[in-house]
Amino acid sequence: MSPPVAPAGWSRWLVPPAALSVHLSIGQAYAWSVFKPPLESALGLSGTQSALPFQLAIVMLGLSAAFGGTLVERNGPRWAMTVALVCFSSGFLVSALGAATEQYWLIVLGYGFIGGTGLGIGYISPVSTLIKWFPDRPGMATGIAIMGFGGGALIASPWSAQMLESFGSDSSGIALAFLVHGLSYAVFMTLGVLLVRVPRSAGPAAGGPPVGQGVQVSASSAVRTPQFWCLWVVLCMNVTAGIGVLEKAAPMIKDFFADTSAPVSVSAAAGFVALLSAANMAGRIGWSSTSDLIGRKNIYRVYLGVGALMYALIALIGDSSKPLFVLCTLVILSFYGGGFATVPAYLKDLFGTYQVGAIHGRLLTAWSTAGVLGPLIVNWIADRQEEAGKHGSSLYTLSLFIMIGLLAVGFVANELVRPVHVRHHVPAQREATDAERQQPESAA
C-alpha cells in the first residue's frame, strides 16, 4: 500500500484529526478496568487474572512498536493505520467469542496479544507523518494525536459501563459489549485511514517549513547511540513514576485518608480517577506544546525535577491535606502524559525525521518495561507493608521515595543527552534515494 500523497492545496490541519481517530480508539486500553469486575464475577477470575489481558496488551504495544516501526516507516501511515484497525478490532471480536464461550484464554489472546499488536502499530502510525507536516511545531502536533490515547478512556469508560448495564454483566453481556466495541472502533478508525496523507517531498502543502533538513539518523544507527539509551531511561523512569500512581489511584487515595475524620468514599475515589485521566490527557497537549517554546531538554527537567518534588510532598505531608494530595497527583499525571507526547519531538530534534517513527517504536520498549515495573513497585511494597501491620499512608511511603529516586535517575540521564555525533548521520544521497523510493508516482 503506497502512502497517499497530499494533492496541491491540501491543509496539514486535516492530518491531526486522522491521527486522533486512531488514538481515541486505541486509548480504550485505559478503560479496561471497567471490564475487570464483570469478568471476575462471570468467569470466576482473580484480580490478577482479570488484569492479564491489559498487561499483555501493554507489553505487546511496546514489542509491536519496536519490531514494526521500520515497516511503518517503509509502508507509510495508511498501511500502519489499516494494520492497527484490523488487529485492534479483531482483538475485540476474538474476545467476544471468548466471553460468549467462557473461554478466558481467548480473551487474553484477543485483547492482549492481537489487540495489543494493534495498539503498538496504531500508536506510532501517525507520529512520523505529523512531524513531517509540522516541523515547526512537532511537540504540538504529536501532542494533539497522543492526547487522544490519554483521553480515549474518558469516552470508553462511561460507554462501556452503559453497555454492560444495558446488555448485562454476565458472559453474554460482556461478549456483546466486546462485539460492539470491535465493530464501532473499526468504523471510527476507518476515517483516519481514508483521511491521512503524507506531504510532498518539497514540504508541507499548507506552508510549513521544508522537511528532511538538518541531522538525519537511521533507526539502526540510533539504537547504537548513547542519546537513544539516555532517552530510553528518561522515558522509562517518567512512565514508571506516573503509572504507579495511575494503576493504584482509587485505593491509594482511600488508604491515605482512611484514618482521618473525612475518609474518601468509593464514588469520590472514582471521581479522583477521572480527574487523573483528564490531567493525563491535558498534559499531553499542554506540556508538549510548551516544549516547542522552551525546548525538549528543559521540559523534561520540569517533568522529572518537579515530579520528584510532587512525590516528596505526597510522601511527607500528603495525608494532611486532600487538596494538596489531589493537586500533586494531578501534576504528576500531567507530566506522565506530557512525557509520552513530547518524546517523539525530542527524537526528531536528535535524530531528524528520516526514520523517526521506527526510532520511536524502539523507544517504546521503555513503556513495556515501566508498565510492569511501576505497578509492581507500588503493589508489592504495599502488600509487604500491610503484612507488617502498617496501614494508611504508611503503605506507600517507601514506594513514593523509590519513585523520587527513579525520577532522579531520569533527570541525570536527560542531562547527559548531547547532539548525535556526525558519524551516525545518514548521507544526504542515501536519504534522498530512500525518500524517492517511498514516494508514489501519483497523488491519489
PDB file of C-alpha atoms in Angstrom, residues 184-325:
ATOM      1  CA  SER A 184     -17.599   0.623  16.283  1.00  0.00           C
ATOM      2  CA  TYR A 185     -13.856   1.179  16.512  1.00  0.00           C
ATOM      3  CA  ALA A 186     -13.401  -0.360  13.060  1.00  0.00           C
ATOM      4  CA  VAL A 187     -15.722   2.276  11.590  1.00  0.00           C
ATOM      5  CA  PHE A 188     -14.148   5.153  13.516  1.00  0.00           C
ATOM      6  CA  MET A 189     -10.570   4.163  12.684  1.00  0.00           C
ATOM      7  CA  THR A 190     -11.506   3.865   9.013  1.00  0.00           C
ATOM      8  CA  LEU A 191     -11.971   7.654   8.983  1.00  0.00           C
ATOM      9  CA  GLY A 192      -8.282   8.044   9.819  1.00  0.00           C
ATOM     10  CA  VAL A 193      -7.249   5.516   7.183  1.00  0.00           C
ATOM     11  CA  LEU A 194      -9.158   7.424   4.491  1.00  0.00           C
ATOM     12  CA  LEU A 195      -8.108  10.915   5.612  1.00  0.00           C
ATOM     13  CA  VAL A 196      -4.372  10.556   6.260  1.00  0.00           C
ATOM     14  CA  ARG A 197      -1.892  11.963   3.732  1.00  0.00           C
ATOM     15  CA  VAL A 198       1.868  12.399   3.600  1.00  0.00           C
ATOM     16  CA  PRO A 199       3.411  15.705   2.499  1.00  0.00           C
ATOM     17  CA  ARG A 200       5.081  16.133  -0.850  1.00  0.00           C
ATOM     18  CA  SER A 201       8.850  15.811  -0.672  1.00  0.00           C
ATOM     19  CA  ALA A 202       9.304  19.539  -1.153  1.00  0.00           C
ATOM     20  CA  GLY A 203       7.497  20.354   2.095  1.00  0.00           C
ATOM     21  CA  PRO A 204       4.069  20.631   3.644  1.00  0.00           C
ATOM     22  CA  ALA A 205       1.339  21.818   1.281  1.00  0.00           C
ATOM     23  CA  ALA A 206      -0.022  24.338   3.767  1.00  0.00           C
ATOM     24  CA  GLY A 207       3.141  26.387   4.019  1.00  0.00           C
ATOM     25  CA  GLY A 208       5.038  24.589   6.754  1.00  0.00           C
ATOM     26  CA  PRO A 209       8.853  24.620   6.646  1.00  0.00           C
ATOM     27  CA  PRO A 210      10.610  22.069   4.427  1.00  0.00           C
ATOM     28  CA  VAL A 211      11.166  18.657   5.940  1.00  0.00           C
ATOM     29  CA  GLY A 212      14.219  16.436   5.981  1.00  0.00           C
ATOM     30  CA  GLN A 213      16.714  19.164   6.796  1.00  0.00           C
ATOM     31  CA  GLY A 214      19.485  19.005   9.395  1.00  0.00           C
ATOM     32  CA  VAL A 215      20.564  15.879  11.260  1.00  0.00           C
ATOM     33  CA  GLN A 216      19.170  12.609   9.877  1.00  0.00           C
ATOM     34  CA  VAL A 217      19.896   9.267  11.554  1.00  0.00           C
ATOM     35  CA  SER A 218      18.594   5.803  10.669  1.00  0.00           C
ATOM     36  CA  ALA A 219      16.843   3.621  13.229  1.00  0.00           C
ATOM     37  CA  SER A 220      19.603   1.014  13.167  1.00  0.00           C
ATOM     38  CA  SER A 221      22.212   3.687  13.889  1.00  0.00           C
ATOM     39  CA  ALA A 222      20.092   5.465  16.506  1.00  0.00           C
ATOM     40  CA  VAL A 223      19.930   2.438  18.806  1.00  0.00           C
ATOM     41  CA  ARG A 224      23.731   2.400  18.882  1.00  0.00           C
ATOM     42  CA  THR A 225      23.962   5.947  20.222  1.00  0.00           C
ATOM     43  CA  PRO A 226      24.114   6.927  23.898  1.00  0.00           C
ATOM     44  CA  GLN A 227      21.429   9.535  23.202  1.00  0.00           C
ATOM     45  CA  PHE A 228      18.865   6.830  22.438  1.00  0.00           C
ATOM     46  CA  TRP A 229      19.562   4.934  25.635  1.00  0.00           C
ATOM     47  CA  CYS A 230      19.584   8.092  27.720  1.00  0.00           C
ATOM     48  CA  LEU A 231      16.115   8.872  26.371  1.00  0.00           C
ATOM     49  CA  TRP A 232      15.082   5.259  26.996  1.00  0.00           C
ATOM     50  CA  VAL A 233      15.981   5.705  30.657  1.00  0.00           C
ATOM     51  CA  VAL A 234      14.254   9.104  30.787  1.00  0.00           C
ATOM     52  CA  LEU A 235      11.004   7.719  29.363  1.00  0.00           C
ATOM     53  CA  CYS A 236      11.105   4.564  31.478  1.00  0.00           C
ATOM     54  CA  MET A 237      11.643   6.483  34.724  1.00  0.00           C
ATOM     55  CA  ASN A 238       8.955   9.072  33.950  1.00  0.00           C
ATOM     56  CA  VAL A 239       6.403   6.422  32.957  1.00  0.00           C
ATOM     57  CA  THR A 240       7.222   4.179  35.921  1.00  0.00           C
ATOM     58  CA  ALA A 241       6.572   7.064  38.303  1.00  0.00           C
ATOM     59  CA  GLY A 242       3.276   8.014  36.669  1.00  0.00           C
ATOM     60  CA  ILE A 243       1.801   4.590  36.003  1.00  0.00           C
ATOM     61  CA  GLY A 244       2.493   3.508  39.574  1.00  0.00           C
ATOM     62  CA  VAL A 245       0.029   6.161  40.770  1.00  0.00           C
ATOM     63  CA  LEU A 246      -2.417   5.674  37.892  1.00  0.00           C
ATOM     64  CA  GLU A 247      -2.813   1.921  38.419  1.00  0.00           C
ATOM     65  CA  LYS A 248      -3.355   2.268  42.195  1.00  0.00           C
ATOM     66  CA  ALA A 249      -5.131   5.633  42.248  1.00  0.00           C
ATOM     67  CA  ALA A 250      -8.502   4.739  43.782  1.00  0.00           C
ATOM     68  CA  PRO A 251      -7.251   2.534  46.640  1.00  0.00           C
ATOM     69  CA  MET A 252      -4.320   4.898  47.261  1.00  0.00           C
ATOM     70  CA  ILE A 253      -6.440   7.973  47.972  1.00  0.00           C
ATOM     71  CA  LYS A 254      -8.799   5.893  50.137  1.00  0.00           C
ATOM     72  CA  ASP A 255      -5.877   4.495  52.148  1.00  0.00           C
ATOM     73  CA  PHE A 256      -4.223   7.899  52.571  1.00  0.00           C
ATOM     74  CA  PHE A 257      -7.287   9.345  54.286  1.00  0.00           C
ATOM     75  CA  ALA A 258      -8.805   6.207  55.808  1.00  0.00           C
ATOM     76  CA  ASP A 259      -7.742   7.209  59.338  1.00  0.00           C
ATOM     77  CA  THR A 260      -8.924  10.824  59.091  1.00  0.00           C
ATOM     78  CA  SER A 261     -12.222  12.377  60.083  1.00  0.00           C
ATOM     79  CA  ALA A 262     -13.250  12.614  56.417  1.00  0.00           C
ATOM     80  CA  PRO A 263     -12.462   9.305  54.643  1.00  0.00           C
ATOM     81  CA  VAL A 264     -12.781   9.114  50.859  1.00  0.00           C
ATOM     82  CA  SER A 265     -15.895   7.360  49.556  1.00  0.00           C
ATOM     83  CA  VAL A 266     -15.952   4.926  46.644  1.00  0.00           C
ATOM     84  CA  SER A 267     -17.676   7.466  44.397  1.00  0.00           C
ATOM     85  CA  ALA A 268     -15.174  10.169  45.329  1.00  0.00           C
ATOM     86  CA  ALA A 269     -12.305   7.794  44.570  1.00  0.00           C
ATOM     87  CA  ALA A 270     -13.839   7.110  41.147  1.00  0.00           C
ATOM     88  CA  GLY A 271     -14.098  10.852  40.541  1.00  0.00           C
ATOM     89  CA  PHE A 272     -10.441  11.185  41.502  1.00  0.00           C
ATOM     90  CA  VAL A 273      -9.519   8.601  38.850  1.00  0.00           C
ATOM     91  CA  ALA A 274     -11.483  10.582  36.256  1.00  0.00           C
ATOM     92  CA  LEU A 275      -9.591  13.729  37.244  1.00  0.00           C
ATOM     93  CA  LEU A 276      -6.289  11.911  36.774  1.00  0.00           C
ATOM     94  CA  SER A 277      -7.366  10.806  33.288  1.00  0.00           C
ATOM     95  CA  ALA A 278      -8.201  14.411  32.418  1.00  0.00           C
ATOM     96  CA  ALA A 279      -4.782  15.558  33.702  1.00  0.00           C
ATOM     97  CA  ASN A 280      -3.111  12.800  31.701  1.00  0.00           C
ATOM     98  CA  MET A 281      -4.892  13.983  28.557  1.00  0.00           C
ATOM     99  CA  ALA A 282      -4.361  17.713  29.149  1.00  0.00           C
ATOM    100  CA  GLY A 283      -0.659  17.195  29.866  1.00  0.00           C
ATOM    101  CA  ARG A 284      -0.158  15.531  26.509  1.00  0.00           C
ATOM    102  CA  ILE A 285      -1.154  18.600  24.528  1.00  0.00           C
ATOM    103  CA  GLY A 286      -0.285  21.316  27.076  1.00  0.00           C
ATOM    104  CA  TRP A 287       3.227  20.283  28.061  1.00  0.00           C
ATOM    105  CA  SER A 288       4.224  19.029  24.608  1.00  0.00           C
ATOM    106  CA  SER A 289       3.182  22.377  23.093  1.00  0.00           C
ATOM    107  CA  THR A 290       5.172  24.144  25.809  1.00  0.00           C
ATOM    108  CA  SER A 291       8.226  22.128  24.769  1.00  0.00           C
ATOM    109  CA  ASP A 292       8.125  23.867  21.379  1.00  0.00           C
ATOM    110  CA  LEU A 293       8.725  27.136  23.255  1.00  0.00           C
ATOM    111  CA  ILE A 294      11.242  26.174  25.937  1.00  0.00           C
ATOM    112  CA  GLY A 295      12.929  23.143  24.397  1.00  0.00           C
ATOM    113  CA  ARG A 296      12.710  19.413  24.943  1.00  0.00           C
ATOM    114  CA  LYS A 297      15.513  19.069  27.500  1.00  0.00           C
ATOM    115  CA  ASN A 298      14.049  21.875  29.613  1.00  0.00           C
ATOM    116  CA  ILE A 299      10.550  20.390  29.635  1.00  0.00           C
ATOM    117  CA  TYR A 300      11.923  17.033  30.784  1.00  0.00           C
ATOM    118  CA  ARG A 301      13.752  18.847  33.564  1.00  0.00           C
ATOM    119  CA  VAL A 302      10.305  20.007  34.645  1.00  0.00           C
ATOM    120  CA  TYR A 303       8.742  16.537  34.323  1.00  0.00           C
ATOM    121  CA  LEU A 304      11.474  14.843  36.316  1.00  0.00           C
ATOM    122  CA  GLY A 305      12.550  17.554  38.756  1.00  0.00           C
ATOM    123  CA  VAL A 306       9.150  18.973  39.666  1.00  0.00           C
ATOM    124  CA  GLY A 307       7.707  15.448  39.562  1.00  0.00           C
ATOM    125  CA  ALA A 308      10.176  14.370  42.244  1.00  0.00           C
ATOM    126  CA  LEU A 309       9.132  17.382  44.343  1.00  0.00           C
ATOM    127  CA  MET A 310       5.452  16.399  43.994  1.00  0.00           C
ATOM    128  CA  TYR A 311       6.236  12.884  45.195  1.00  0.00           C
ATOM    129  CA  ALA A 312       8.174  14.278  48.155  1.00  0.00           C
ATOM    130  CA  LEU A 313       5.215  16.432  49.166  1.00  0.00           C
ATOM    131  CA  ILE A 314       2.842  13.457  48.981  1.00  0.00           C
ATOM    132  CA  ALA A 315       5.194  11.246  50.991  1.00  0.00           C
ATOM    133  CA  LEU A 316       5.853  13.819  53.707  1.00  0.00           C
ATOM    134  CA  ILE A 317       2.606  15.738  54.147  1.00  0.00           C
ATOM    135  CA  GLY A 318       0.163  14.323  51.592  1.00  0.00           C
ATOM    136  CA  ASP A 319      -2.077  12.720  54.211  1.00  0.00           C
ATOM    137  CA  SER A 320      -2.623  16.041  55.966  1.00  0.00           C
ATOM    138  CA  SER A 321      -4.494  17.737  53.110  1.00  0.00           C
ATOM    139  CA  LYS A 322      -6.757  16.282  50.439  1.00  0.00           C
ATOM    140  CA  PRO A 323      -6.387  19.297  48.125  1.00  0.00           C
ATOM    141  CA  LEU A 324      -2.597  19.012  48.332  1.00  0.00           C
ATOM    142  CA  PHE A 325      -2.706  15.266  47.625  1.00  0.00           C
TER     143      PHE A 325
END
